[in-house]
mmCIF file of C-alpha atoms in Angstrom:
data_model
loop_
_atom_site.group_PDB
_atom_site.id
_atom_site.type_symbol
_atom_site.label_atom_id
_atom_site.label_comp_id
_atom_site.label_asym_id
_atom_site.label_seq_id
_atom_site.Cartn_x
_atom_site.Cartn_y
_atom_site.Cartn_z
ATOM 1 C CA UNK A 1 -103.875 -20.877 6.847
ATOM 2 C CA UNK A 2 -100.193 -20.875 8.188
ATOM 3 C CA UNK A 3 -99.300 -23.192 11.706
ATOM 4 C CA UNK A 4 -96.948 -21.325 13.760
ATOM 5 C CA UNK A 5 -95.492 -22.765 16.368
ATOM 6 C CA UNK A 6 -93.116 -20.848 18.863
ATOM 7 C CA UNK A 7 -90.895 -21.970 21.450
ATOM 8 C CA UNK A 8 -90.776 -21.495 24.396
ATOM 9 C CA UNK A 9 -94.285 -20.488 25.512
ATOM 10 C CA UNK A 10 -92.879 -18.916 28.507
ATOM 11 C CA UNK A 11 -90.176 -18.170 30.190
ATOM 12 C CA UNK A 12 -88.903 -16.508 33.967
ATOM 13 C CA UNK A 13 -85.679 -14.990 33.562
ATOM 14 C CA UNK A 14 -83.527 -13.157 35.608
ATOM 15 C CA UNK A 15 -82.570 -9.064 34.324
ATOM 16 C CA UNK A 16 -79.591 -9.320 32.539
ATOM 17 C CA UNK A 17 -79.851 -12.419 30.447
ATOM 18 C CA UNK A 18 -80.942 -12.928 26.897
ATOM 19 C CA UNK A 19 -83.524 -15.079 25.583
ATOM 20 C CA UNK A 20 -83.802 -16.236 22.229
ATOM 21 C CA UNK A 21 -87.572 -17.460 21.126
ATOM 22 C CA UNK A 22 -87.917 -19.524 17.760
ATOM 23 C CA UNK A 23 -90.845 -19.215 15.436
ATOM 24 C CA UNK A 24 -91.118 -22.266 12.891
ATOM 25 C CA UNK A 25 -94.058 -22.310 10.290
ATOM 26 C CA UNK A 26 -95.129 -25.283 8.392
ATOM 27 C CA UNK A 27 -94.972 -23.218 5.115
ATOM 28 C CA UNK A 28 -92.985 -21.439 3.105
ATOM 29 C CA UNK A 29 -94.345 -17.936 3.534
ATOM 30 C CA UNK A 30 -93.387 -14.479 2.311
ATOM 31 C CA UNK A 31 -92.890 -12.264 5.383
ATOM 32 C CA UNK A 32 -92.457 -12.737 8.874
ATOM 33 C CA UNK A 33 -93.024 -10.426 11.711
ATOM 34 C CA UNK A 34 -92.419 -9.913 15.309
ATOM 35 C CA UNK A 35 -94.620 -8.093 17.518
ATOM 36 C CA UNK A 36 -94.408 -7.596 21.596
ATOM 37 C CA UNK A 37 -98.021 -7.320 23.054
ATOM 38 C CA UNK A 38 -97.286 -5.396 26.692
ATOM 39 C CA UNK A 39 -99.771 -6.629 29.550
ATOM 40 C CA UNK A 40 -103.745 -5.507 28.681
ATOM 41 C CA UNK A 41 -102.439 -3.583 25.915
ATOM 42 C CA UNK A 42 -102.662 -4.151 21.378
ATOM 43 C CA UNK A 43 -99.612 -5.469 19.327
ATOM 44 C CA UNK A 44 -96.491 -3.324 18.598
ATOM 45 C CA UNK A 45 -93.898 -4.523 15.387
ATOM 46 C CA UNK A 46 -90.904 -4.648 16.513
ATOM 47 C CA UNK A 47 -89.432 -5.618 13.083
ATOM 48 C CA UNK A 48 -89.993 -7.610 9.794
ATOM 49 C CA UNK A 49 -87.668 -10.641 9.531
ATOM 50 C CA UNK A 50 -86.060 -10.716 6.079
ATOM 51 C CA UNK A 51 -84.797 -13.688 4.806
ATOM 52 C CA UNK A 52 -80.983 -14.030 4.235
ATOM 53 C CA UNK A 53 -80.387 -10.295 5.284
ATOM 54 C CA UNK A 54 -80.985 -7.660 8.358
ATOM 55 C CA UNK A 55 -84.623 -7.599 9.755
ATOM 56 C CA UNK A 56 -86.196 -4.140 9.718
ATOM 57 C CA UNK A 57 -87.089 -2.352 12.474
ATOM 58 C CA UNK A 58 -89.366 -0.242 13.624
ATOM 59 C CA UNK A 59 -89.067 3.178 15.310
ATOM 60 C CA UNK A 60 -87.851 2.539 18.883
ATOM 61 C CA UNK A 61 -86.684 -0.927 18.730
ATOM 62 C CA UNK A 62 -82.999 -1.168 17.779
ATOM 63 C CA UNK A 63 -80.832 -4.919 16.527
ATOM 64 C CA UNK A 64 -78.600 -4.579 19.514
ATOM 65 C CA UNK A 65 -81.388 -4.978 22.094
ATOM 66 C CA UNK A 66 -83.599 -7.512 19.327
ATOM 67 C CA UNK A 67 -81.214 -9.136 17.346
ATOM 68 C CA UNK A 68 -83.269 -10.918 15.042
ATOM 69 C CA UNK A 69 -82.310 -14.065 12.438
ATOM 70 C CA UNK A 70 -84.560 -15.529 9.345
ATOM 71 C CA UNK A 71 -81.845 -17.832 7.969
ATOM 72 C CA UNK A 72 -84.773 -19.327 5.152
ATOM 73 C CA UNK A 73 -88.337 -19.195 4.695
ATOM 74 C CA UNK A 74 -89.864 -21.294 7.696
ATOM 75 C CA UNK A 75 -87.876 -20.067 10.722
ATOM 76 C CA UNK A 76 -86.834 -17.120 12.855
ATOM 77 C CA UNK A 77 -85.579 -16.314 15.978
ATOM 78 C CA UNK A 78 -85.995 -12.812 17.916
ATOM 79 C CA UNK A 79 -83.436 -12.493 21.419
ATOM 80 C CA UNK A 80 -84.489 -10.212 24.000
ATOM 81 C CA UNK A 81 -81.121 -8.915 25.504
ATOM 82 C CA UNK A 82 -79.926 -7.499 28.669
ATOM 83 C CA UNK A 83 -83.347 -8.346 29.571
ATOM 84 C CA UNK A 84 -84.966 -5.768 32.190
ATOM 85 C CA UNK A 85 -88.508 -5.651 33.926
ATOM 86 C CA UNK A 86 -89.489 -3.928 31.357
ATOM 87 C CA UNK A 87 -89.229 -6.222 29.096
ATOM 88 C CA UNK A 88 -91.940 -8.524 30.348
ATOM 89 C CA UNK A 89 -94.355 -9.147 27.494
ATOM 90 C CA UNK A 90 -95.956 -11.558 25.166
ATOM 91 C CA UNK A 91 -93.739 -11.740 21.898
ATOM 92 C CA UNK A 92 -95.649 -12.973 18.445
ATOM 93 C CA UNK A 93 -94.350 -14.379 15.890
ATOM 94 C CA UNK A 94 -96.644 -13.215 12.694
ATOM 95 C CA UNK A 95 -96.397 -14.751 9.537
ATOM 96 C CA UNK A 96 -97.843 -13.492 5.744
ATOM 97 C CA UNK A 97 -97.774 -15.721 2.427
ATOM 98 C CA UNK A 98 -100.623 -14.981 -0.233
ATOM 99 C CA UNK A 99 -102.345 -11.302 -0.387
ATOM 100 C CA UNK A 100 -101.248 -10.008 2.797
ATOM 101 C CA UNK A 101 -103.426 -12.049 5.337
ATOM 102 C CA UNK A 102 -101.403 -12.297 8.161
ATOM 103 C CA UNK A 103 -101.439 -15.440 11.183
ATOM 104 C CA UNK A 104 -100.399 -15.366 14.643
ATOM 105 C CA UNK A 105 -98.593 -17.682 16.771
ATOM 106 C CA UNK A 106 -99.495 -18.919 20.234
ATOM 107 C CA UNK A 107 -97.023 -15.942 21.803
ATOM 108 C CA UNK A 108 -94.219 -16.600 23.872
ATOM 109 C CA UNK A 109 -94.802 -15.398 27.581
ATOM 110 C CA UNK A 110 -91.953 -13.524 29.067
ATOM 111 C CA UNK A 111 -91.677 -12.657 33.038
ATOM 112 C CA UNK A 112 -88.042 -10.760 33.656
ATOM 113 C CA UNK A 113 -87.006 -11.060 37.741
ATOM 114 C CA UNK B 1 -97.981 8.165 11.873
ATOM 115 C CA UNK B 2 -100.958 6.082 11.034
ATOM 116 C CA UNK B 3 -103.680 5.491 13.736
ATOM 117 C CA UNK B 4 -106.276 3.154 14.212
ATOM 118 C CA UNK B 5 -109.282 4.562 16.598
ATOM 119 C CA UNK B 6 -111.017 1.134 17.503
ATOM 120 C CA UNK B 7 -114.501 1.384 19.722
ATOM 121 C CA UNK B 8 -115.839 0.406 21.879
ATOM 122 C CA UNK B 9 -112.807 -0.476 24.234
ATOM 123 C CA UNK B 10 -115.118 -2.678 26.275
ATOM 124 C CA UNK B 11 -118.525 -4.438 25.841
ATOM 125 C CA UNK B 12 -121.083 -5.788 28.391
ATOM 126 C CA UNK B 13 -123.914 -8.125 26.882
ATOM 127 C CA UNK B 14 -126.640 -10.257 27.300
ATOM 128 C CA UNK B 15 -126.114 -14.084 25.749
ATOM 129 C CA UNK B 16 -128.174 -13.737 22.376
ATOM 130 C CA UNK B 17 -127.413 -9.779 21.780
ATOM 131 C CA UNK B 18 -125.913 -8.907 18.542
ATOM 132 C CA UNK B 19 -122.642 -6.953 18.961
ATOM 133 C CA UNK B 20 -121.443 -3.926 16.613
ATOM 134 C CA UNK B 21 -117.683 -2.724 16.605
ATOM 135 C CA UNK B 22 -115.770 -0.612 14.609
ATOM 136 C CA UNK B 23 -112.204 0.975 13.448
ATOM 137 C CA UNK B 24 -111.814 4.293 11.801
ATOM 138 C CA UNK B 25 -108.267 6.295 10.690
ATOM 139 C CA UNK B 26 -107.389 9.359 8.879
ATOM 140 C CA UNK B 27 -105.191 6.878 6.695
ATOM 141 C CA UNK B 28 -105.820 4.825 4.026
ATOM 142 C CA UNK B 29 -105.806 0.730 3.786
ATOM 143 C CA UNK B 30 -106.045 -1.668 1.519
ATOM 144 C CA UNK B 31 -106.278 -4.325 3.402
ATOM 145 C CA UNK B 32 -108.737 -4.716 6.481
ATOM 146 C CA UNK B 33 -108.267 -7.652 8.742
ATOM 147 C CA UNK B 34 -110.540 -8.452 12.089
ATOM 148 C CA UNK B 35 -108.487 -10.679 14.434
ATOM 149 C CA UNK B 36 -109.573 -12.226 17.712
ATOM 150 C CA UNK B 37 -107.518 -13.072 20.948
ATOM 151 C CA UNK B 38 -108.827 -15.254 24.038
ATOM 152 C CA UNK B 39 -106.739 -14.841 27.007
ATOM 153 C CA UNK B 40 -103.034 -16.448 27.063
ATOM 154 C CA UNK B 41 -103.361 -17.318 23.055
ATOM 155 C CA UNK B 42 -102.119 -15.496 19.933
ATOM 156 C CA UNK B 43 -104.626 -13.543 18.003
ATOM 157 C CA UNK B 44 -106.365 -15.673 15.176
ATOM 158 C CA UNK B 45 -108.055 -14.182 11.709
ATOM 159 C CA UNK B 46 -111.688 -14.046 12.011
ATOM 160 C CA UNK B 47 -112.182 -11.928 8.377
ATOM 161 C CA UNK B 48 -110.274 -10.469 5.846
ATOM 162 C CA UNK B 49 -111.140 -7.617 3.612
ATOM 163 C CA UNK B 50 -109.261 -6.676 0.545
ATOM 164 C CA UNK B 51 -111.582 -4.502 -1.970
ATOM 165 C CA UNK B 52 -113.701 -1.131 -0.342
ATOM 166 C CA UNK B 53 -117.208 -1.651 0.215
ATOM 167 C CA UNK B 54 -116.525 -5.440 0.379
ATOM 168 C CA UNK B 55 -119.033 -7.233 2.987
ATOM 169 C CA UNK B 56 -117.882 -10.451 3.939
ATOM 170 C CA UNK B 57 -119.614 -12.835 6.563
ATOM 171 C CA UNK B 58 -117.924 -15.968 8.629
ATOM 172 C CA UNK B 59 -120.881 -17.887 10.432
ATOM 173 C CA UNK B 60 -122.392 -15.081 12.871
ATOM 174 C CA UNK B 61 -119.148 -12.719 11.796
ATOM 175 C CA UNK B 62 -119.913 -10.003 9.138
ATOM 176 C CA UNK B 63 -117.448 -7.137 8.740
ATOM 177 C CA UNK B 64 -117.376 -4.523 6.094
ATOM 178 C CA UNK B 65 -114.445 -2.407 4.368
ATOM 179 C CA UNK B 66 -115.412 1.181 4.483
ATOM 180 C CA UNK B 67 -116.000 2.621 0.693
ATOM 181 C CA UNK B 68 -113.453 5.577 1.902
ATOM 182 C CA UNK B 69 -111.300 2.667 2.940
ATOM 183 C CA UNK B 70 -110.361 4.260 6.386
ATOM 184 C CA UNK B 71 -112.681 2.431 8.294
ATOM 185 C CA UNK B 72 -114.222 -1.042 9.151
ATOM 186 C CA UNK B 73 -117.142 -2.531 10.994
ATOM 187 C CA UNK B 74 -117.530 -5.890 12.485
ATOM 188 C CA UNK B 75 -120.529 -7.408 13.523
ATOM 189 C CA UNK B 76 -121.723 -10.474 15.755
ATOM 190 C CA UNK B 77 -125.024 -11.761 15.346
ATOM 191 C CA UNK B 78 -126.783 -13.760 18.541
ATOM 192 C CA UNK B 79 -123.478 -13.747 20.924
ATOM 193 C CA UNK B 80 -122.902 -16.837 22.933
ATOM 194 C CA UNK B 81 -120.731 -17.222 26.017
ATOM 195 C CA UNK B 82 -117.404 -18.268 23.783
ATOM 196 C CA UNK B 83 -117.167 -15.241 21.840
ATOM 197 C CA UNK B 84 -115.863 -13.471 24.918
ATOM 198 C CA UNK B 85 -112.151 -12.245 24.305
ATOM 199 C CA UNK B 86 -110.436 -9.350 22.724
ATOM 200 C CA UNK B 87 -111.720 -8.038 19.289
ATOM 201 C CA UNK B 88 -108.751 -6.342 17.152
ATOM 202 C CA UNK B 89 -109.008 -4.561 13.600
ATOM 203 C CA UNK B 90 -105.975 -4.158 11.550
ATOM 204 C CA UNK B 91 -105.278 -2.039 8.738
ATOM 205 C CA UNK B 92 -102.768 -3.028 6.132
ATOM 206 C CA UNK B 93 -100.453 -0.425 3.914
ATOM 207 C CA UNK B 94 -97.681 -0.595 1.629
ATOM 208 C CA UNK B 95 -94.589 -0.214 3.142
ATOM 209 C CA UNK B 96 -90.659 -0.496 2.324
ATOM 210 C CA UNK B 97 -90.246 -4.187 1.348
ATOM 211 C CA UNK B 98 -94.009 -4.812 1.750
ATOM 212 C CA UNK B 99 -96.487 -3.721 4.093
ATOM 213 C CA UNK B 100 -97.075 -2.634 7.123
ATOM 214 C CA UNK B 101 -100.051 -4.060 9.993
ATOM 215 C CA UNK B 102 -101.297 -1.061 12.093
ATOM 216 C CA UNK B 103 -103.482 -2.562 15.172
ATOM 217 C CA UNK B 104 -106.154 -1.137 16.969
ATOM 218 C CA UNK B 105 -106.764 -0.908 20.993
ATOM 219 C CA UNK B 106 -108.799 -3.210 20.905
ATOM 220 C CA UNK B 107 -112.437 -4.242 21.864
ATOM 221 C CA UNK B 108 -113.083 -6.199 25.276
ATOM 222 C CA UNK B 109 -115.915 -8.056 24.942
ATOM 223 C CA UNK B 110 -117.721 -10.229 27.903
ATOM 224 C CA UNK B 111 -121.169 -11.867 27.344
ATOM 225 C CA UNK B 112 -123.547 -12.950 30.350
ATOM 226 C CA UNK B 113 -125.470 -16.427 30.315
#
């Protein structure tokens, strides 16, 4: 299996600001992911990363609000901009390299003020 | 769009009951994966199912891939105190690019000493 690591694990940040979260995997891998996981509730994509070219969103999440970068085949980053309340959530970085069995990172915890 | 109907949403047990969740959808998978997530960590791959009818077992894990492939069970035989957390299926499609994950709600599950 793939080790994800993510950084930060958490974060309090004021509405407003961006914050950009980093997902490095110790494998080359085929697709990556990002999901946001709202308090008590499952895992939403917000887009596949796509190496060397726009990531791919999904219905409701839009690049201006999660620009997203996978500049090779071990890293990405996902920024939360303009950050609101709303926006408080665990974000996971999800990675898939053989079949399509897909790992998890730890999450990155984010609290917007 | 594609649904996943995951139940039970919550389960109380004794220490030493065997547990029995499931997922069903109107779609069709190919791919069936059971993840679990303990509280402030990313969810991590407890089975994977790739063929229909496929029965797979992990220590006291089985799960199953529905022959219709639209649904999944998983099982836990003699639950102890650490398999307390959140249960999730996840059904896996073909999708522009790739494929697509499709989470359930989720299955709470707490187990008394």
């Amino acid at each position: 299996s793939a080790v994800i690591s993510q950084k930060p694990s958490r974060d309090i940040c004021q509405r407003g600001t961006s914050l950009t979260i980093q997902c490095q995997v110790d494998s080359q891998v085929t697709m990556m992911f990002w999901y946001r996981q709202q308090p008590g509730q499952s895992l939403t994509l917000i887009a596949t990363a796509n190496q060397g070219s726009e990531a791919t969103y999904e219905s409701g999440f839009v690049i201006d609000k999660f620009p997203i970068s996978r500049p090779n085949l071990t890293f990405s980053t996902l920024t939360v901009s303009n950050m609101s309340p709303e926006d408080s959530s665990i974000y996971l970085c999800s990675v898939a390299a053989i079949q399509e069995t897909q790992y998890f990172g730890p999450g990155t915890r984010l609290l917007v003020l | 769009g594609q649904q996943l109907n995951q139940s039970p949403q919550s389960m109380f047990i004794q220490e030493g009951e065997d547990v029995s969740m499931n997922c069903t959808s109107s779609s069709i998978f190919n791919t069936w994966l059971w993840y679990k997530q303990d509280p402030g960590e990313g969810p991590v791959l407890l089975i994977a199912l790739y063929k229909a009818g496929e029965l797979t077992s992990n220590g006291r894990l089985t799960a199953q891939f529905g022959i219709t492939r639209k649904d999944s069970f998983l099982n836990i035989s003699a639950s102890i105190p650490s398999d307390v957390g959140i249960y999730f299926c996840a059904g896996q499609l073909p999708n522009t690019g790739g494929f697509k994950t499709i989470f359930g709600a989720g299955t709470r599950l707490f187990v008394k000493a």
